[in-house]
Amino acid sequence: MISTKRAYNFNAGPSALPVEVLEKAQEELVNFNSSGMSIMEMSHRSKDYETVHNDAIARLKSLYAIPDNYEVLFLQGGASLQFTMVPMNFLKEDQTASYILTGSWSEKAIKEAKLFGQTREAASSKENAYRNIPAFEEIQFNETDAYVHLTSNNTIYGTAWNEFPKTGDIPLIADMSSDILSKPVDVSNFGVIYAGAQKNLGPSGVTVVIIRKDLIEKANTKIPTMLKYSTHADSNSLYNTPPTFGIYMLGEVLKWVEEKGGLDAIAKNNEEKAKVIYDVIDNSNGFYKGHATIESRSLMNITFRVTDEELEKQFLAEAKEAGFVGLNGHRSVGGCRASTYNAVPFEACKALADFMIAFQNKHQ
Ligand SMILES: Cc1ncc(COP(=O)(O)O)c(C=O)c1O
């Protein structure tokens, strides 16, 4: 239906959205549900909007089989505000929170926690240039910790947890910004899961928080109203005006995931997409070099170098010329990064793999 050619979009975030969702939004934009206005123009207290809002919550609950003792919240301020809200709500001055450091986003998260209480580096792969996820045996936390925090997928370094540590009675809190909705996850292992929407969930502007109800009840009370989880839980995320268009888009993305067969099917597709690119790296005889160790590789962000620095510049320039968007590594680490989120089609990954092979053949 779309007449323009879609780019091979490997942006790290904001990033590709399913074309079917964009087309549906386009169709409904001017006149949503025969209301004579767009979803952006109607009251967040209207019946039409309320249906969209509750439908998105219900779909997320169903896709992840979220147990009844959890709330789904739609907040603003990005994952970055969660770096603050988590310790503000759950860490008391005389308590310690454990953070597992696997990249820049975990560093930013622990920095905020230090403002509210004590912190412990439960494990860190910094000395290994964040190439790996620490082994379970390395992780040190305490039974008195307020919580243990980790980043499930490290967008900048291209690593991800395949399995999550068990923390028993201590709540495990995860920043899932860059791999939420990419595979099934047992929500009951977590106290809180949070994610900015702009990778796998929808446009930027919405932050999804999945949170255990008992933690909301036990949270600190002497904090600003808007920064209390309870404020949003008590009002079904309608305490103030929510980002209505973003939540509408999120609902449409969730429908799209359902139509694709749910999280199992999405995970399988993501594995196939990543494999086609990792295979090129692994079979390149060192021409391309992956940043992450093989067992810690992310299926969402594939980070690699062209071993020859001059050729790397040429690679990025030629790739851009050939229509591949967003392949430059994060400005803090350089190199190359292909972000292969849910909405990036297999064909785009295959086209990139073919391009990488052709580039190697031409320049080796
Ligand atoms: C893993 C991770 N955490 C946090 C953030 C920050 O998210 P936001 O820009 O929504 O605050 C990002 C952004 O890319 C991210 O990838």
Coordinates of C-alpha atoms and ligand atoms in Angstrom, one line a residue:
M1 CA 0.0 0.0 0.0
I2 CA 2.8 2.4 0.8
S3 CA 4.2 3.7 -2.4
T4 CA 7.6 5.0 -1.1
K5 CA 10.5 2.6 -0.7
R6 CA 11.2 1.9 2.9
A7 CA 14.8 2.4 4.1
Y8 CA 17.0 -0.4 5.5
N9 CA 16.6 1.1 8.9
F10 CA 19.1 -0.1 11.5
N11 CA 18.7 2.8 13.9
A12 CA 19.4 2.1 17.6
G13 CA 16.4 4.1 18.8
P14 CA 14.1 5.7 17.9
S15 CA 14.1 2.9 15.3
A16 CA 12.0 1.0 12.8
L17 CA 8.3 0.5 13.4
P18 CA 6.2 -2.1 11.6
V19 CA 5.1 -0.7 8.3
E20 CA 1.6 -2.2 8.8
V21 CA 1.3 -0.2 12.0
L22 CA 2.4 3.0 10.3
E23 CA -0.2 2.4 7.5
K24 CA -3.0 1.7 10.0
A25 CA -2.1 4.9 11.9
Q26 CA -2.1 6.8 8.7
E27 CA -5.5 5.4 7.8
E28 CA -7.0 6.4 11.2
L29 CA -5.1 9.6 11.7
V30 CA -7.6 12.2 10.6
N31 CA -10.8 10.4 11.7
F32 CA -10.3 8.0 14.5
N33 CA -13.2 5.5 14.9
S34 CA -15.6 7.9 13.2
S35 CA -15.1 10.5 15.8
G36 CA -14.3 13.2 13.3
M37 CA -10.9 13.8 14.9
S38 CA -7.6 12.1 15.5
I39 CA -6.7 10.3 18.6
M40 CA -4.3 13.2 19.4
E41 CA -7.2 15.7 19.5
M42 CA -9.5 14.0 21.9
S43 CA -9.8 14.0 25.6
H44 CA -7.8 11.5 27.5
R45 CA -10.9 11.0 29.6
S46 CA -13.0 10.1 26.5
K47 CA -14.5 6.7 25.9
D48 CA -12.6 6.3 22.7
Y49 CA -9.3 7.0 24.3
E50 CA -10.0 5.0 27.4
T51 CA -10.7 1.9 25.2
V52 CA -7.3 2.4 23.5
H53 CA -5.5 2.8 26.8
N54 CA -7.0 -0.2 28.5
D55 CA -6.7 -2.3 25.4
A56 CA -2.9 -1.6 25.3
I57 CA -2.5 -2.6 29.0
A58 CA -4.6 -5.8 28.4
R59 CA -2.6 -6.8 25.4
L60 CA 0.8 -6.3 27.1
K61 CA -0.5 -8.4 30.1
S62 CA -1.6 -11.1 27.7
L63 CA 1.5 -11.3 25.6
Y64 CA 3.8 -11.6 28.6
A65 CA 1.3 -13.6 30.7
I66 CA 1.8 -11.0 33.4
P67 CA 0.5 -12.3 36.8
D68 CA -2.4 -10.5 38.5
N69 CA -0.1 -9.2 41.3
Y70 CA 1.6 -6.8 38.8
E71 CA 0.5 -3.4 37.4
V72 CA 1.3 -2.1 33.9
L73 CA 2.0 1.6 33.9
F74 CA 2.5 4.1 31.1
L75 CA 4.8 6.9 32.2
Q76 CA 6.9 9.6 30.7
G77 CA 10.5 10.8 31.1
G78 CA 12.0 7.8 29.3
A79 CA 14.0 5.0 30.9
S80 CA 16.3 7.7 32.2
L81 CA 13.7 8.9 34.6
Q82 CA 13.3 5.3 35.8
F83 CA 17.0 5.4 36.8
T84 CA 15.8 8.0 39.3
M85 CA 12.3 6.7 40.2
V86 CA 13.5 3.2 41.1
P87 CA 15.9 4.3 43.9
M88 CA 13.6 7.2 44.9
N89 CA 10.8 4.8 45.5
F90 CA 12.7 1.7 46.8
L91 CA 16.0 2.7 48.3
K92 CA 16.2 4.2 51.8
E93 CA 19.1 6.2 53.0
D94 CA 20.4 3.4 55.3
Q95 CA 19.9 0.7 52.7
T96 CA 22.0 -0.7 49.9
A97 CA 21.0 -1.5 46.3
S98 CA 23.1 -3.8 44.1
Y99 CA 23.7 -2.9 40.5
I100 CA 25.2 -5.2 37.9
L101 CA 27.2 -3.0 35.5
T102 CA 27.2 -4.1 31.9
G103 CA 27.5 -0.8 30.0
S104 CA 26.8 2.9 30.0
W105 CA 23.1 2.6 30.8
S106 CA 23.8 0.6 33.9
E107 CA 26.4 3.2 34.9
K108 CA 23.8 5.9 34.5
A109 CA 21.4 3.9 36.6
I110 CA 23.7 3.4 39.5
K111 CA 24.7 7.1 39.4
E112 CA 21.2 8.1 40.2
A113 CA 20.9 5.5 43.0
K114 CA 23.9 7.0 44.8
L115 CA 21.8 10.1 45.3
F116 CA 19.4 8.2 47.5
G117 CA 21.3 5.5 49.4
Q118 CA 24.2 3.1 49.4
T119 CA 25.1 1.1 46.2
R120 CA 27.1 -2.0 45.5
E121 CA 28.6 -3.1 42.2
A122 CA 27.3 -6.6 42.3
A123 CA 29.4 -7.5 39.3
S124 CA 30.9 -5.5 36.4
S125 CA 32.3 -6.3 32.9
K126 CA 33.8 -2.9 32.6
E127 CA 37.4 -4.2 32.7
N128 CA 36.6 -6.3 29.6
A129 CA 35.3 -3.3 27.7
Y130 CA 31.8 -4.5 28.5
R131 CA 32.2 -7.4 26.0
N132 CA 30.4 -9.9 28.2
I133 CA 27.6 -10.4 30.7
P134 CA 29.1 -11.5 34.1
A135 CA 28.7 -15.2 35.1
F136 CA 26.1 -15.9 37.8
E137 CA 29.0 -16.9 40.2
E138 CA 30.5 -13.5 40.0
I139 CA 27.4 -11.7 41.1
Q140 CA 27.5 -10.6 44.7
F141 CA 24.5 -9.2 46.4
N142 CA 23.2 -9.3 50.0
E143 CA 20.0 -10.5 51.6
T144 CA 19.4 -7.1 53.0
D145 CA 19.7 -5.3 49.6
A146 CA 16.7 -3.1 48.7
Y147 CA 16.9 -4.6 45.1
V148 CA 19.3 -5.9 42.4
H149 CA 19.3 -3.9 39.2
L150 CA 20.5 -5.1 35.7
T151 CA 20.3 -3.9 32.1
S152 CA 18.9 -6.9 30.1
N153 CA 20.3 -5.7 26.7
N154 CA 23.2 -3.3 26.3
T155 CA 22.3 -1.2 23.4
I156 CA 25.7 0.4 23.0
Y157 CA 28.0 -2.7 23.5
G158 CA 25.7 -5.3 21.9
T159 CA 25.5 -7.8 24.8
A160 CA 22.4 -9.3 26.4
W161 CA 21.5 -11.7 29.3
N162 CA 20.3 -15.0 28.0
E163 CA 19.1 -16.1 31.4
F164 CA 18.5 -13.9 34.4
P165 CA 20.0 -14.5 37.9
K166 CA 17.6 -15.6 40.6
T167 CA 17.6 -13.2 43.5
G168 CA 15.1 -14.9 45.8
D169 CA 13.3 -12.5 48.0
I170 CA 15.3 -9.5 46.8
P171 CA 13.4 -7.8 44.0
L172 CA 15.2 -8.0 40.6
I173 CA 14.7 -4.8 38.6
A174 CA 15.5 -4.7 34.9
D175 CA 16.0 -2.0 32.4
M176 CA 14.6 -3.8 29.3
S177 CA 14.6 -0.7 27.1
S178 CA 16.3 -2.4 24.1
D179 CA 14.9 -5.9 24.2
I180 CA 11.5 -5.7 25.7
L181 CA 9.0 -7.6 23.6
S182 CA 11.8 -9.4 21.7
K183 CA 11.3 -12.8 23.4
P184 CA 9.3 -14.4 26.1
V185 CA 10.3 -13.5 29.7
D186 CA 8.9 -14.9 32.9
V187 CA 7.7 -11.6 34.5
S188 CA 7.3 -13.3 37.9
N189 CA 11.2 -13.3 38.3
F190 CA 11.2 -9.6 38.4
G191 CA 10.0 -6.9 40.9
V192 CA 10.1 -4.2 38.2
I193 CA 10.7 -4.2 34.4
Y194 CA 10.9 -0.8 32.7
A195 CA 11.5 0.3 29.1
G196 CA 11.4 3.4 27.0
A197 CA 9.1 2.6 24.1
Q198 CA 11.2 3.9 21.2
K199 CA 12.8 0.6 20.2
N200 CA 10.4 -2.4 20.2
L201 CA 7.3 -0.8 21.6
G202 CA 6.4 2.3 19.6
P203 CA 7.4 5.9 19.3
S204 CA 9.4 7.8 21.9
G205 CA 7.5 9.5 24.7
V206 CA 6.0 6.5 26.5
T207 CA 7.8 4.5 29.2
V208 CA 6.3 1.1 30.1
V209 CA 6.7 -0.1 33.7
I210 CA 5.7 -3.5 34.8
I211 CA 5.7 -3.5 38.6
R212 CA 4.8 -5.9 41.4
K213 CA 1.9 -4.5 43.5
D214 CA 3.5 -5.2 46.9
L215 CA 6.5 -3.1 46.0
I216 CA 4.3 -0.2 45.2
E217 CA 2.7 -0.5 48.6
K218 CA 6.1 -0.6 50.4
A219 CA 7.6 2.3 48.5
N220 CA 8.9 5.5 50.1
T221 CA 6.1 8.0 50.6
K222 CA 7.9 11.3 51.1
I223 CA 8.6 11.9 47.4
P224 CA 7.0 14.1 44.8
T225 CA 3.5 13.0 43.6
M226 CA 4.4 12.5 40.0
L227 CA 7.5 10.4 40.9
K228 CA 5.6 7.9 43.1
Y229 CA 4.6 4.7 41.3
S230 CA 1.5 4.5 43.5
T231 CA 0.2 7.8 42.0
H232 CA 0.1 6.2 38.6
A233 CA -1.0 2.7 39.7
D234 CA -3.9 4.2 41.7
S235 CA -5.1 6.1 38.6
N236 CA -4.6 3.6 35.9
S237 CA -1.8 5.8 34.5
L238 CA -4.3 8.6 34.0
Y239 CA -3.3 10.9 36.9
N240 CA -2.3 13.5 34.4
T241 CA -2.4 13.7 30.6
P242 CA -0.7 10.6 29.2
P243 CA 1.2 10.5 25.9
T244 CA -2.0 9.4 24.1
F245 CA -0.7 9.0 20.6
G246 CA 2.3 7.0 21.8
I247 CA 0.0 4.7 23.8
Y248 CA -2.2 4.3 20.7
M249 CA 0.8 3.3 18.6
L250 CA 2.0 1.0 21.4
G251 CA -1.4 -0.8 21.3
E252 CA -1.1 -1.2 17.5
V253 CA 2.5 -2.6 17.8
L254 CA 1.2 -5.1 20.4
K255 CA -1.6 -6.2 17.9
W256 CA 1.1 -6.6 15.3
V257 CA 3.1 -8.8 17.6
E258 CA 0.0 -10.9 18.3
E259 CA -0.6 -11.2 14.5
K260 CA 3.0 -12.4 14.0
G261 CA 2.3 -15.2 16.4
G262 CA 3.3 -13.7 19.8
L263 CA 6.6 -13.6 21.6
D264 CA 7.8 -17.1 20.7
A265 CA 7.4 -16.4 17.0
I266 CA 9.0 -12.9 17.3
A267 CA 12.0 -14.5 19.2
K268 CA 12.5 -17.1 16.5
N269 CA 12.5 -14.4 13.8
N270 CA 14.9 -12.2 15.8
E271 CA 17.3 -15.2 16.1
E272 CA 17.2 -15.8 12.4
K273 CA 17.8 -12.1 11.6
A274 CA 20.8 -11.8 13.9
K275 CA 22.3 -15.1 12.8
V276 CA 22.5 -14.1 9.2
I277 CA 24.7 -11.1 10.2
Y278 CA 26.7 -12.8 12.9
D279 CA 27.5 -15.6 10.5
V280 CA 29.1 -13.1 8.1
I281 CA 31.2 -11.7 11.0
D282 CA 32.2 -15.2 12.1
N283 CA 33.1 -16.4 8.6
S284 CA 35.0 -13.4 7.6
N285 CA 38.5 -14.6 8.7
G286 CA 38.9 -11.6 10.9
F287 CA 37.9 -9.0 8.3
Y288 CA 34.9 -8.1 10.6
K289 CA 35.3 -8.5 14.4
G290 CA 32.3 -8.7 16.8
H291 CA 32.6 -6.6 20.0
A292 CA 30.6 -9.0 22.2
T293 CA 31.8 -12.4 23.3
I294 CA 29.8 -15.1 21.5
E295 CA 27.9 -16.3 24.5
S296 CA 26.8 -12.7 25.5
R297 CA 25.7 -11.6 22.0
S298 CA 22.6 -9.4 21.7
L299 CA 20.0 -10.3 19.2
M300 CA 18.9 -6.6 19.1
N301 CA 22.2 -4.7 18.6
I302 CA 25.0 -6.3 16.6
T303 CA 28.2 -4.4 17.3
F304 CA 31.3 -5.0 15.1
R305 CA 34.4 -3.4 13.7
V306 CA 35.9 -3.6 10.3
T307 CA 39.4 -4.6 11.5
D308 CA 41.1 -2.1 9.2
E309 CA 40.2 1.4 10.4
E310 CA 40.4 3.1 7.0
L311 CA 38.3 0.4 5.5
E312 CA 35.8 0.8 8.3
K313 CA 35.2 4.5 7.3
Q314 CA 34.8 3.3 3.7
F315 CA 32.4 0.6 4.8
L316 CA 30.1 3.0 6.7
A317 CA 30.2 5.5 3.8
E318 CA 29.5 2.8 1.1
A319 CA 26.7 1.3 3.3
K320 CA 25.1 4.7 3.6
E321 CA 25.3 5.2 -0.1
A322 CA 23.7 1.7 -0.6
G323 CA 20.7 2.8 1.5
F324 CA 21.6 1.3 4.9
V325 CA 20.7 3.7 7.7
G326 CA 22.0 3.9 11.3
L327 CA 25.1 1.6 11.1
N328 CA 27.5 3.9 12.9
G329 CA 28.3 2.6 16.4
H330 CA 27.3 4.7 19.4
R331 CA 29.4 8.0 19.5
S332 CA 31.0 6.7 22.8
V333 CA 32.5 3.6 21.3
G334 CA 32.6 4.0 17.5
G335 CA 32.7 1.1 15.1
C336 CA 29.5 -0.3 13.5
R337 CA 26.2 -1.4 15.0
A338 CA 23.2 -2.9 13.3
S339 CA 20.1 -2.7 15.5
T340 CA 17.8 -5.5 14.4
Y341 CA 14.7 -4.7 16.5
N342 CA 11.4 -6.6 16.0
A343 CA 10.2 -4.4 13.1
V344 CA 13.4 -4.7 11.1
P345 CA 12.5 -7.3 8.5
F346 CA 14.6 -10.4 7.7
E347 CA 15.1 -9.0 4.2
A348 CA 16.9 -6.0 5.5
C349 CA 19.3 -8.2 7.6
K350 CA 19.9 -10.4 4.6
A351 CA 20.6 -7.4 2.4
L352 CA 23.1 -6.1 5.0
A353 CA 24.8 -9.5 5.2
D354 CA 25.1 -9.7 1.4
F355 CA 26.5 -6.1 1.4
M356 CA 29.1 -7.1 4.0
I357 CA 30.2 -10.1 2.1
A358 CA 30.4 -8.1 -1.2
F359 CA 32.4 -5.3 0.6
Q360 CA 34.8 -7.9 2.0
N361 CA 35.3 -9.6 -1.4
K362 CA 36.0 -6.2 -3.0
H363 CA 38.5 -4.9 -0.4
Q364 CA 40.3 -7.9 1.0
Ligands
LIG1 C1 19.2 0.1 27.7 C2 18.8 1.5 27.7 N1 18.5 2.1 28.8 C3 18.1 3.4 28.9 C4 18.1 4.2 27.8 C5 17.6 5.6 27.9 O1 16.4 5.7 27.5 P1 15.5 7.1 27.4 O2 16.2 7.8 26.2 O3 14.2 6.6 27.1 O4 15.7 7.8 28.6 C6 18.4 3.6 26.5 C7 18.4 4.5 25.3 O5 18.8 4.1 24.3 C8 18.8 2.3 26.5 O6 19.2 1.7 25.3

